[in-house]
GROMACS .gro file of C-alpha atoms in nm:
model
  461
    1MET     CA    1   0.000   0.000   0.000
    2SER     CA    2   0.145   0.334  -0.102
    3PRO     CA    3   0.186   0.598   0.173
    4ALA     CA    4  -0.059   0.884   0.178
    5ALA     CA    5   0.057   1.205   0.018
    6PRO     CA    6   0.208   1.447   0.270
    7ASP     CA    7  -0.055   1.710   0.194
    8SER     CA    8  -0.357   1.473   0.221
    9PRO     CA    9  -0.618   1.607   0.467
   10GLN     CA   10  -0.623   1.412   0.791
   11PRO     CA   11  -0.960   1.294   0.927
   12GLU     CA   12  -1.090   1.499   1.214
   13PRO     CA   13  -1.091   1.321   1.550
   14PRO     CA   14  -1.440   1.219   1.664
   15ALA     CA   15  -1.617   1.468   1.886
   16PRO     CA   16  -1.609   1.369   2.253
   17PRO     CA   17  -1.943   1.238   2.377
   18VAL     CA   18  -2.164   1.463   2.583
   19CYS     CA   19  -2.150   1.321   2.935
   20VAL     CA   20  -2.482   1.337   3.121
   21VAL     CA   21  -2.428   1.298   3.495
   22GLY     CA   22  -2.713   1.230   3.734
   23ILE     CA   23  -2.675   1.399   4.071
   24GLY     CA   24  -2.887   1.381   4.383
   25ALA     CA   25  -2.959   1.608   4.678
   26ASP     CA   26  -2.652   1.455   4.849
   27GLY     CA   27  -2.437   1.629   4.589
   28TRP     CA   28  -2.072   1.550   4.524
   29ARG     CA   29  -2.035   1.288   4.798
   30GLY     CA   30  -2.310   1.073   4.647
   31LEU     CA   31  -2.148   1.046   4.303
   32SER     CA   32  -1.961   0.747   4.168
   33VAL     CA   33  -1.593   0.766   4.076
   34ALA     CA   34  -1.683   0.769   3.706
   35SER     CA   35  -1.922   1.059   3.752
   36LYS     CA   36  -1.669   1.260   3.951
   37ASP     CA   37  -1.401   1.201   3.687
   38ALA     CA   38  -1.635   1.313   3.407
   39LEU     CA   39  -1.714   1.637   3.591
   40ARG     CA   40  -1.349   1.709   3.674
   41GLU     CA   41  -1.241   1.659   3.314
   42ALA     CA   42  -1.519   1.865   3.155
   43ASP     CA   43  -1.438   2.186   2.967
   44VAL     CA   44  -1.803   2.294   3.001
   45LEU     CA   45  -2.047   2.216   3.283
   46ILE     CA   46  -2.415   2.272   3.200
   47GLY     CA   47  -2.693   2.245   3.456
   48GLY     CA   48  -2.939   2.423   3.677
   49PRO     CA   49  -2.798   2.676   3.927
   50ARG     CA   50  -2.883   2.446   4.219
   51GLN     CA   51  -2.700   2.155   4.058
   52LEU     CA   52  -2.395   2.361   3.962
   53ASP     CA   53  -2.368   2.486   4.320
   54LEU     CA   54  -2.327   2.126   4.437
   55LEU     CA   55  -1.992   2.092   4.256
   56PRO     CA   56  -1.659   2.162   4.429
   57GLU     CA   57  -1.397   2.403   4.293
   58GLU     CA   58  -1.191   2.117   4.151
   59CYS     CA   59  -1.455   2.097   3.876
   60ASP     CA   60  -1.308   2.400   3.701
   61GLY     CA   61  -1.485   2.382   3.364
   62GLU     CA   62  -1.685   2.677   3.236
   63ARG     CA   63  -2.020   2.676   3.418
   64VAL     CA   64  -2.329   2.743   3.207
   65ALA     CA   65  -2.676   2.760   3.366
   66TRP     CA   66  -2.973   2.643   3.164
   67PRO     CA   67  -3.184   2.934   3.038
   68SER     CA   68  -3.563   2.932   3.045
   69PRO     CA   69  -3.734   2.785   2.849
   70LEU     CA   70  -3.489   2.497   2.858
   71ARG     CA   71  -3.586   2.274   2.565
   72PRO     CA   72  -3.528   2.527   2.284
   73ALA     CA   73  -3.182   2.603   2.431
   74VAL     CA   74  -3.053   2.245   2.400
   75PRO     CA   75  -2.942   2.254   2.031
   76ARG     CA   76  -2.803   2.604   2.067
   77LEU     CA   77  -2.584   2.521   2.366
   78LEU     CA   78  -2.458   2.196   2.214
   79ALA     CA   79  -2.364   2.381   1.896
   80ALA     CA   80  -2.198   2.666   2.086
   81HIS     CA   81  -1.964   2.424   2.265
   82ALA     CA   82  -1.914   2.169   1.989
   83GLY     CA   83  -1.575   1.996   2.007
   84ARG     CA   84  -1.531   2.065   2.379
   85ARG     CA   85  -1.576   1.813   2.658
   86ILE     CA   86  -1.929   1.881   2.784
   87SER     CA   87  -2.083   1.743   3.102
   88VAL     CA   88  -2.451   1.804   3.166
   89LEU     CA   89  -2.592   1.774   3.518
   90ALA     CA   90  -2.931   1.611   3.565
   91SER     CA   91  -3.145   1.543   3.868
   92GLY     CA   92  -3.124   1.176   3.962
   93ASP     CA   93  -3.167   0.946   3.662
   94PRO     CA   94  -3.128   1.161   3.346
   95MET     CA   95  -3.353   0.928   3.146
   96PHE     CA   96  -3.643   0.936   3.393
   97TYR     CA   97  -3.836   1.256   3.322
   98GLY     CA   98  -3.497   1.423   3.287
   99ILE     CA   99  -3.284   1.621   3.044
  100GLY     CA  100  -3.148   1.296   2.901
  101ARG     CA  101  -3.454   1.262   2.680
  102ALA     CA  102  -3.410   1.602   2.517
  103LEU     CA  103  -3.038   1.543   2.466
  104SER     CA  104  -3.098   1.199   2.314
  105GLU     CA  105  -3.360   1.333   2.076
  106GLU     CA  106  -3.137   1.623   1.973
  107ALA     CA  107  -2.790   1.463   1.953
  108GLY     CA  108  -2.871   1.092   1.927
  109ALA     CA  109  -2.797   0.823   2.182
  110ALA     CA  110  -2.458   0.744   2.027
  111ALA     CA  111  -2.335   1.097   2.103
  112LEU     CA  112  -2.407   1.064   2.474
  113ARG     CA  113  -2.247   0.896   2.773
  114ILE     CA  114  -2.507   0.872   3.048
  115LEU     CA  115  -2.409   0.814   3.412
  116PRO     CA  116  -2.733   0.776   3.611
  117HIS     CA  117  -2.788   0.834   3.981
  118PRO     CA  118  -3.076   0.682   4.185
  119SER     CA  119  -3.395   0.869   4.102
  120SER     CA  120  -3.621   1.033   4.358
  121VAL     CA  121  -3.867   0.751   4.287
  122SER     CA  122  -3.609   0.490   4.389
  123TYR     CA  123  -3.530   0.684   4.706
  124ALA     CA  124  -3.897   0.734   4.795
  125CYS     CA  125  -3.989   0.369   4.742
  126ALA     CA  126  -3.688   0.267   4.951
  127ARG     CA  127  -3.800   0.493   5.237
  128LEU     CA  128  -4.161   0.372   5.225
  129GLY     CA  129  -4.097   0.006   5.147
  130TRP     CA  130  -4.303   0.026   4.827
  131PRO     CA  131  -4.212  -0.202   4.534
  132VAL     CA  132  -4.114   0.030   4.250
  133GLU     CA  133  -4.279  -0.188   3.986
  134ASP     CA  134  -4.615  -0.165   4.163
  135THR     CA  135  -4.606   0.213   4.210
  136GLU     CA  136  -4.768   0.454   3.963
  137VAL     CA  137  -4.559   0.763   3.887
  138VAL     CA  138  -4.712   1.096   3.780
  139THR     CA  139  -4.506   1.405   3.708
  140LEU     CA  140  -4.648   1.751   3.767
  141VAL     CA  141  -4.329   1.929   3.664
  142GLY     CA  142  -4.449   2.177   3.403
  143ARG     CA  143  -4.786   2.001   3.390
  144PRO     CA  144  -5.127   2.069   3.548
  145ALA     CA  145  -5.216   1.896   3.874
  146ALA     CA  146  -5.533   1.761   3.708
  147ARG     CA  147  -5.318   1.490   3.545
  148LEU     CA  148  -5.315   1.312   3.880
  149ALA     CA  149  -5.690   1.246   3.860
  150ALA     CA  150  -5.644   0.976   3.595
  151ALA     CA  151  -5.424   0.775   3.834
  152LEU     CA  152  -5.664   0.773   4.129
  153TYR     CA  153  -5.795   0.428   4.215
  154ASP     CA  154  -5.884   0.299   4.559
  155ARG     CA  155  -5.588   0.134   4.739
  156ARG     CA  156  -5.348   0.236   4.462
  157ARG     CA  157  -5.005   0.379   4.547
  158VAL     CA  158  -4.898   0.683   4.346
  159LEU     CA  159  -4.574   0.882   4.355
  160VAL     CA  160  -4.599   1.240   4.233
  161LEU     CA  161  -4.295   1.432   4.111
  162SER     CA  162  -4.356   1.781   4.247
  163ALA     CA  163  -4.327   2.107   4.061
  164GLY     CA  164  -4.230   2.294   4.380
  165ALA     CA  165  -4.309   2.374   4.741
  166SER     CA  166  -4.680   2.436   4.673
  167THR     CA  167  -4.743   2.101   4.503
  168PRO     CA  168  -4.833   1.899   4.817
  169ALA     CA  169  -5.115   2.141   4.905
  170GLU     CA  170  -5.240   2.134   4.544
  171ILE     CA  171  -5.244   1.754   4.552
  172ALA     CA  172  -5.435   1.749   4.880
  173ALA     CA  173  -5.695   1.989   4.737
  174LEU     CA  174  -5.736   1.780   4.422
  175LEU     CA  175  -5.778   1.461   4.625
  176ARG     CA  176  -6.049   1.622   4.836
  177ASP     CA  177  -6.226   1.751   4.525
  178ARG     CA  178  -6.217   1.410   4.352
  179GLY     CA  179  -6.350   1.219   4.654
  180TYR     CA  180  -6.014   1.090   4.780
  181GLY     CA  181  -5.994   1.293   5.101
  182PRO     CA  182  -5.906   0.991   5.322
  183SER     CA  183  -5.587   0.933   5.117
  184ARG     CA  184  -5.265   0.932   5.317
  185LEU     CA  185  -4.994   1.171   5.195
  186HIS     CA  186  -4.619   1.141   5.247
  187VAL     CA  187  -4.412   1.445   5.151
  188LEU     CA  188  -4.046   1.348   5.118
  189GLU     CA  189  -3.806   1.641   5.090
  190GLN     CA  190  -3.436   1.651   4.999
  191LEU     CA  191  -3.419   1.274   4.951
  192GLY     CA  192  -3.067   1.144   5.004
  193ALA     CA  193  -2.940   1.463   5.166
  194GLY     CA  194  -2.852   1.522   5.530
  195ARG     CA  195  -3.157   1.745   5.574
  196GLU     CA  196  -3.404   1.488   5.444
  197ARG     CA  197  -3.755   1.536   5.588
  198HIS     CA  198  -4.068   1.316   5.586
  199THR     CA  199  -4.413   1.467   5.660
  200VAL     CA  200  -4.727   1.253   5.684
  201GLY     CA  201  -5.097   1.343   5.687
  202THR     CA  202  -5.428   1.294   5.506
  203ALA     CA  203  -5.572   1.501   5.225
  204HIS     CA  204  -5.879   1.582   5.436
  205ASP     CA  205  -5.671   1.736   5.714
  206TRP     CA  206  -5.371   1.867   5.519
  207ALA     CA  207  -5.266   2.205   5.655
  208GLU     CA  208  -4.888   2.182   5.639
  209PRO     CA  209  -4.708   2.501   5.531
  210ALA     CA  210  -4.508   2.494   5.209
  211GLY     CA  211  -4.174   2.325   5.267
  212ASP     CA  212  -3.870   2.252   5.054
  213PRO     CA  213  -3.930   2.283   4.678
  214LEU     CA  214  -3.726   1.964   4.619
  215ASN     CA  215  -3.986   1.707   4.716
  216VAL     CA  216  -4.193   1.413   4.599
  217VAL     CA  217  -4.540   1.327   4.726
  218ALA     CA  218  -4.644   0.968   4.788
  219VAL     CA  219  -5.019   0.902   4.790
  220GLU     CA  220  -5.191   0.599   4.940
  221CYS     CA  221  -5.523   0.636   4.759
  222ARG     CA  222  -5.840   0.592   4.964
  223ARG     CA  223  -6.181   0.680   4.822
  224ASP     CA  224  -6.463   0.840   5.018
  225ALA     CA  225  -6.749   0.595   5.073
  226ASP     CA  226  -6.990   0.816   4.876
  227ALA     CA  227  -6.748   0.915   4.598
  228PRO     CA  228  -6.820   0.780   4.247
  229ARG     CA  229  -6.615   0.479   4.148
  230ILE     CA  230  -6.433   0.533   3.819
  231GLY     CA  231  -6.310   0.222   3.641
  232ALA     CA  232  -6.000   0.176   3.428
  233VAL     CA  233  -6.175   0.076   3.104
  234PRO     CA  234  -6.389   0.277   2.860
  235GLY     CA  235  -6.757   0.313   2.934
  236LEU     CA  236  -6.751   0.549   3.231
  237PRO     CA  237  -7.090   0.636   3.387
  238ASP     CA  238  -7.267   0.911   3.195
  239HIS     CA  239  -7.314   1.127   3.505
  240LEU     CA  240  -6.939   1.183   3.529
  241TYR     CA  241  -6.963   1.409   3.224
  242GLU     CA  242  -7.095   1.761   3.205
  243HIS     CA  243  -7.309   1.768   2.891
  244ASP     CA  244  -7.616   1.914   2.723
  245GLY     CA  245  -7.735   1.587   2.571
  246GLN     CA  246  -7.453   1.564   2.316
  247LEU     CA  247  -7.300   1.259   2.477
  248THR     CA  248  -7.217   0.918   2.339
  249LYS     CA  249  -7.397   0.707   2.598
  250ARG     CA  250  -7.203   0.468   2.815
  251HIS     CA  251  -7.269   0.135   2.641
  252VAL     CA  252  -7.227   0.273   2.290
  253ARG     CA  253  -6.913   0.457   2.406
  254ALA     CA  254  -6.758   0.134   2.531
  255ALA     CA  255  -6.831  -0.036   2.196
  256THR     CA  256  -6.693   0.263   2.008
  257LEU     CA  257  -6.365   0.266   2.202
  258GLY     CA  258  -6.339  -0.107   2.143
  259ALA     CA  259  -6.366  -0.048   1.768
  260LEU     CA  260  -6.117   0.241   1.778
  261ALA     CA  261  -5.870   0.013   1.966
  262PRO     CA  262  -5.637   0.274   2.120
  263ALA     CA  263  -5.274   0.175   2.173
  264PRO     CA  264  -4.993   0.359   2.357
  265GLY     CA  265  -4.864   0.666   2.176
  266GLU     CA  266  -5.145   0.686   1.921
  267VAL     CA  267  -5.334   0.998   1.810
  268LEU     CA  268  -5.712   1.026   1.775
  269TRP     CA  269  -5.922   1.279   1.589
  270ASP     CA  270  -6.261   1.308   1.763
  271ILE     CA  271  -6.480   1.498   1.519
  272GLY     CA  272  -6.800   1.655   1.645
  273GLY     CA  273  -6.671   1.637   2.001
  274GLY     CA  274  -6.999   1.709   2.185
  275SER     CA  275  -6.900   1.642   2.545
  276GLY     CA  276  -6.556   1.501   2.452
  277SER     CA  277  -6.626   1.160   2.606
  278ILE     CA  278  -6.465   0.956   2.327
  279ALA     CA  279  -6.146   1.164   2.330
  280VAL     CA  280  -6.132   1.166   2.710
  281GLU     CA  281  -6.161   0.790   2.740
  282TRP     CA  282  -5.917   0.735   2.453
  283MET     CA  283  -5.655   0.934   2.649
  284ARG     CA  284  -5.736   0.757   2.975
  285THR     CA  285  -5.641   0.420   2.824
  286HIS     CA  286  -5.270   0.512   2.837
  287ARG     CA  287  -5.082   0.823   2.946
  288SER     CA  288  -4.902   0.846   2.609
  289CYS     CA  289  -5.225   0.849   2.404
  290ARG     CA  290  -5.310   1.186   2.250
  291ALA     CA  291  -5.636   1.321   2.111
  292VAL     CA  292  -5.776   1.623   1.931
  293SER     CA  293  -6.145   1.696   1.979
  294VAL     CA  294  -6.300   1.911   1.705
  295GLU     CA  295  -6.622   2.089   1.801
  296ARG     CA  296  -6.784   2.378   1.614
  297ASP     CA  297  -6.990   2.508   1.910
  298PRO     CA  298  -6.774   2.729   2.139
  299VAL     CA  299  -6.985   2.649   2.448
  300ARG     CA  300  -6.946   2.277   2.393
  301ALA     CA  301  -6.576   2.318   2.317
  302GLU     CA  302  -6.526   2.480   2.657
  303ARG     CA  303  -6.727   2.202   2.817
  304ILE     CA  304  -6.500   1.941   2.657
  305GLY     CA  305  -6.203   2.111   2.821
  306ARG     CA  306  -6.372   2.099   3.162
  307ASN     CA  307  -6.453   1.730   3.124
  308ALA     CA  308  -6.095   1.655   3.026
  309HIS     CA  309  -5.968   1.845   3.331
  310THR     CA  310  -6.207   1.668   3.569
  311LEU     CA  311  -6.127   1.321   3.440
  312GLY     CA  312  -5.750   1.360   3.447
  313VAL     CA  313  -5.655   1.429   3.083
  314PRO     CA  314  -5.608   1.808   3.074
  315ASP     CA  315  -5.367   1.772   2.780
  316LEU     CA  316  -5.657   1.694   2.547
  317THR     CA  317  -5.643   1.941   2.256
  318VAL     CA  318  -5.975   2.108   2.175
  319VAL     CA  319  -6.018   2.276   1.836
  320THR     CA  320  -6.318   2.504   1.794
  321GLY     CA  321  -6.436   2.498   1.435
  322ALA     CA  322  -6.637   2.308   1.176
  323ALA     CA  323  -6.489   2.004   1.004
  324PRO     CA  324  -6.350   1.946   0.749
  325ALA     CA  325  -6.199   2.297   0.741
  326ALA     CA  326  -6.092   2.271   1.107
  327LEU     CA  327  -5.887   1.958   1.034
  328ALA     CA  328  -5.614   2.147   0.851
  329GLY     CA  329  -5.280   2.136   1.030
  330LEU     CA  330  -5.374   1.870   1.285
  331PRO     CA  331  -5.123   1.592   1.365
  332VAL     CA  332  -5.155   1.278   1.153
  333PRO     CA  333  -5.414   1.054   1.320
  334ASP     CA  334  -5.386   0.684   1.392
  335ALA     CA  335  -5.762   0.671   1.433
  336VAL     CA  336  -6.057   0.898   1.352
  337PHE     CA  337  -6.398   0.898   1.517
  338VAL     CA  338  -6.684   1.083   1.352
  339GLY     CA  339  -6.976   1.130   1.586
  340GLY     CA  340  -7.149   1.425   1.423
  341GLY     CA  341  -7.193   1.599   1.088
  342LEU     CA  342  -7.129   1.290   0.876
  343THR     CA  343  -7.304   1.436   0.570
  344ALA     CA  344  -7.107   1.761   0.573
  345PRO     CA  345  -6.959   1.782   0.223
  346GLY     CA  346  -6.608   1.641   0.206
  347LEU     CA  347  -6.586   1.534   0.571
  348LEU     CA  348  -6.541   1.160   0.523
  349ASP     CA  349  -6.313   1.222   0.224
  350ALA     CA  350  -6.086   1.443   0.436
  351CYS     CA  351  -6.076   1.193   0.722
  352TRP     CA  352  -5.999   0.903   0.490
  353ALA     CA  353  -5.726   1.095   0.312
  354ALA     CA  354  -5.564   1.194   0.643
  355LEU     CA  355  -5.540   0.838   0.771
  356PRO     CA  356  -5.220   0.645   0.699
  357VAL     CA  357  -5.238   0.284   0.586
  358GLY     CA  358  -5.333   0.084   0.895
  359GLY     CA  359  -5.530   0.374   1.045
  360ARG     CA  360  -5.882   0.316   1.172
  361LEU     CA  361  -6.200   0.510   1.110
  362VAL     CA  362  -6.514   0.465   1.318
  363ALA     CA  363  -6.837   0.656   1.253
  364ASN     CA  364  -7.165   0.648   1.448
  365THR     CA  365  -7.506   0.772   1.337
  366VAL     CA  366  -7.874   0.753   1.429
  367THR     CA  367  -8.021   0.893   1.103
  368LEU     CA  368  -8.126   0.714   0.784
  369GLU     CA  369  -7.942   0.966   0.567
  370SER     CA  370  -7.610   0.912   0.740
  371GLU     CA  371  -7.672   0.537   0.758
  372ALA     CA  372  -7.712   0.530   0.380
  373LEU     CA  373  -7.385   0.719   0.344
  374LEU     CA  374  -7.203   0.472   0.568
  375ALA     CA  375  -7.351   0.183   0.372
  376ARG     CA  376  -7.200   0.323   0.051
  377TRP     CA  377  -6.857   0.361   0.212
  378TYR     CA  378  -6.888   0.013   0.356
  379GLY     CA  379  -6.965  -0.121   0.008
  380ARG     CA  380  -6.651   0.046  -0.128
  381PHE     CA  381  -6.399  -0.021   0.150
  382GLY     CA  382  -6.543  -0.302   0.360
  383GLY     CA  383  -6.485  -0.305   0.733
  384GLU     CA  384  -6.764  -0.381   0.977
  385LEU     CA  385  -7.112  -0.229   0.973
  386VAL     CA  386  -7.312  -0.298   1.289
  387ARG     CA  387  -7.624  -0.170   1.461
  388LEU     CA  388  -7.605  -0.115   1.836
  389ALA     CA  389  -7.929  -0.120   2.033
  390VAL     CA  390  -7.958  -0.059   2.407
  391ALA     CA  391  -8.270  -0.080   2.621
  392HIS     CA  392  -8.310   0.035   2.982
  393ALA     CA  393  -8.546  -0.096   3.246
  394VAL     CA  394  -8.812   0.163   3.343
  395PRO     CA  395  -9.134   0.159   3.547
  396VAL     CA  396  -9.446   0.047   3.363
  397GLY     CA  397  -9.727   0.114   3.609
  398GLY     CA  398  -9.644  -0.104   3.905
  399PHE     CA  399  -9.416  -0.322   3.694
  400THR     CA  400  -9.092  -0.284   3.502
  401GLY     CA  401  -9.040  -0.292   3.129
  402TRP     CA  402  -8.784  -0.204   2.864
  403ARG     CA  403  -8.748   0.133   2.694
  404GLN     CA  404  -8.544   0.119   2.375
  405ALA     CA  405  -8.296   0.396   2.299
  406MET     CA  406  -8.249   0.504   1.937
  407PRO     CA  407  -8.035   0.238   1.765
  408VAL     CA  408  -7.689   0.349   1.654
  409THR     CA  409  -7.537   0.239   1.325
  410GLN     CA  410  -7.159   0.208   1.344
  411TRP     CA  411  -6.911   0.164   1.063
  412ALA     CA  412  -6.555   0.064   1.158
  413VAL     CA  413  -6.282   0.014   0.900
  414THR     CA  414  -5.902  -0.011   0.877
  415LYS     CA  415  -5.738   0.162   0.581
  416ASP     CA  416  -5.548  -0.095   0.378
  417GLY     CA  417  -5.422   0.107   0.082
  418ARG     CA  418  -5.685   0.000  -0.171
  419GLY     CA  419  -5.790   0.360  -0.231
  420GLU     CA  420  -5.731   0.712  -0.111
  421SER     CA  421  -6.086   0.841  -0.083
  422VAL     CA  422  -6.433   0.830  -0.230
  423ARG     CA  423  -6.671   1.112  -0.304
  424SER     CA  424  -6.938   1.177  -0.044
  425ALA     CA  425  -7.281   1.115  -0.195
  426ALA     CA  426  -7.479   1.347   0.032
  427PRO     CA  427  -7.763   1.534  -0.142
  428ALA     CA  428  -7.655   1.867  -0.283
  429GLY     CA  429  -7.640   2.128  -0.010
  430ALA     CA  430  -7.732   1.881   0.265
  431VAL     CA  431  -7.540   1.936   0.585
  432GLU     CA  432  -7.629   1.724   0.885
  433THR     CA  433  -7.681   1.929   1.200
  434ALA     CA  434  -7.939   1.858   1.468
  435GLU     CA  435  -8.154   1.547   1.458
  436PRO     CA  436  -8.465   1.450   1.649
  437ALA     CA  437  -8.392   1.408   2.019
  438GLU     CA  438  -8.468   1.098   2.218
  439SER     CA  439  -8.744   1.154   2.469
  440ALA     CA  440  -8.614   1.175   2.822
  441GLU     CA  441  -8.697   0.890   3.056
  442PRO     CA  442  -8.968   0.961   3.312
  443ALA     CA  443  -8.877   1.061   3.663
  444GLY     CA  444  -8.826   0.768   3.893
  445SER     CA  445  -8.708   0.529   3.620
  446VAL     CA  446  -8.490   0.240   3.725
  447GLY     CA  447  -8.195   0.069   3.562
  448SER     CA  448  -7.873   0.234   3.447
  449ARG     CA  449  -7.818   0.609   3.472
  450ALA     CA  450  -7.828   0.626   3.092
  451SER     CA  451  -8.205   0.589   3.119
  452VAL     CA  452  -8.243   0.927   3.291
  453ALA     CA  453  -7.978   1.123   3.104
  454PRO     CA  454  -8.096   1.420   2.894
  455ALA     CA  455  -8.201   1.322   2.544
  456GLU     CA  456  -7.954   1.354   2.261
  457SER     CA  457  -7.997   1.590   1.971
  458GLY     CA  458  -7.779   1.539   1.668
  459GLU     CA  459  -7.546   1.252   1.596
  460GLU     CA  460  -7.471   0.998   1.866
  461ARG     CA  461  -7.189   1.156   2.074
   0.00000   0.00000   0.00000
């Protein structure tokens, strides 16, 4: 092999990996030898002011505090110090609700060297004797406290990552409001440090002053005897929703969610949101599920937001506007539910075009016109066309009989790539709006709560 020419450009040495070092409240003394070496050798030390203050003078790299907001600053800071040895400080385990995620998404896992420290969850479970794998974790850092509501089940153990000193009082108030006042609270501050503190009480009686901002809250969930029981599967009781009659009733809702088949990380479009029940229960199936509820009525749109907040999914996105125009710019859906306005020109075409191959579309209706439209789409693309009928027991004189609700026709289909869309065959100028309402059940009826709910007007929602 001939030697390279003297003036041949030499390859640049690979950039040193960004070292991400987890650090706890115990600071320098709690770090491993590898973590200490990485911090001593760094040219640049990036972290929060509290974390940087935990380092001794022997860590003499340039100290850079994270600006606010943090996430947009990540690519800029990495680029500004490219080629230098960078160590980033993280609280506890960098990959557990930490900066490690943002760094991995920005630079790629191969560009990082991650040195984790025990997380606050590990410390808290160790102090309480709770198995980590059986403990639900909810973070309220940068998120509304209402997210905790979706994790509340009787006798469940939940660890909450606090946003600050006021979080324990906010949690106690939420528990009281949701019927979990008897729940036992443990506030664990400065875990792992010499000034660690453990405060215990119940949500009903919580009156502790704000303490250290570095805390986690452990909740032993206990439900009030008269509080409504909320299950973990779709088909929540109708009375849990605020609504004006535009509500997909409990039994039909359960069947609809079964057809939509939510899976972790998927996105739903809920078109004609009504009360938002389909989107809410989609998001409750898994904390990574996302949904957009599209509702043209501003009053109902606000109501959807309140229902989402009450039932623990405040991250539900509500779009006020009429479909299909309001669908522009929404994230690509994995599933679409159409519960209202099926005959609006171009609506089904737009939904079908937006779905990727493998996406699901489910549509419900109670009118003959919309049923005929669904039959045509079923004839073109297949899927499953079913009629759902529910009857409720009601008084008949001194006896009990059945009262039939309006039957719901449901079309469910998975897009398989056979076609992109078909033309809607609605009559010219026909736009489906309100439909005849079901008559309300008489006072004193028996059976499920659905039998006394306000009658629906419009498509089944």
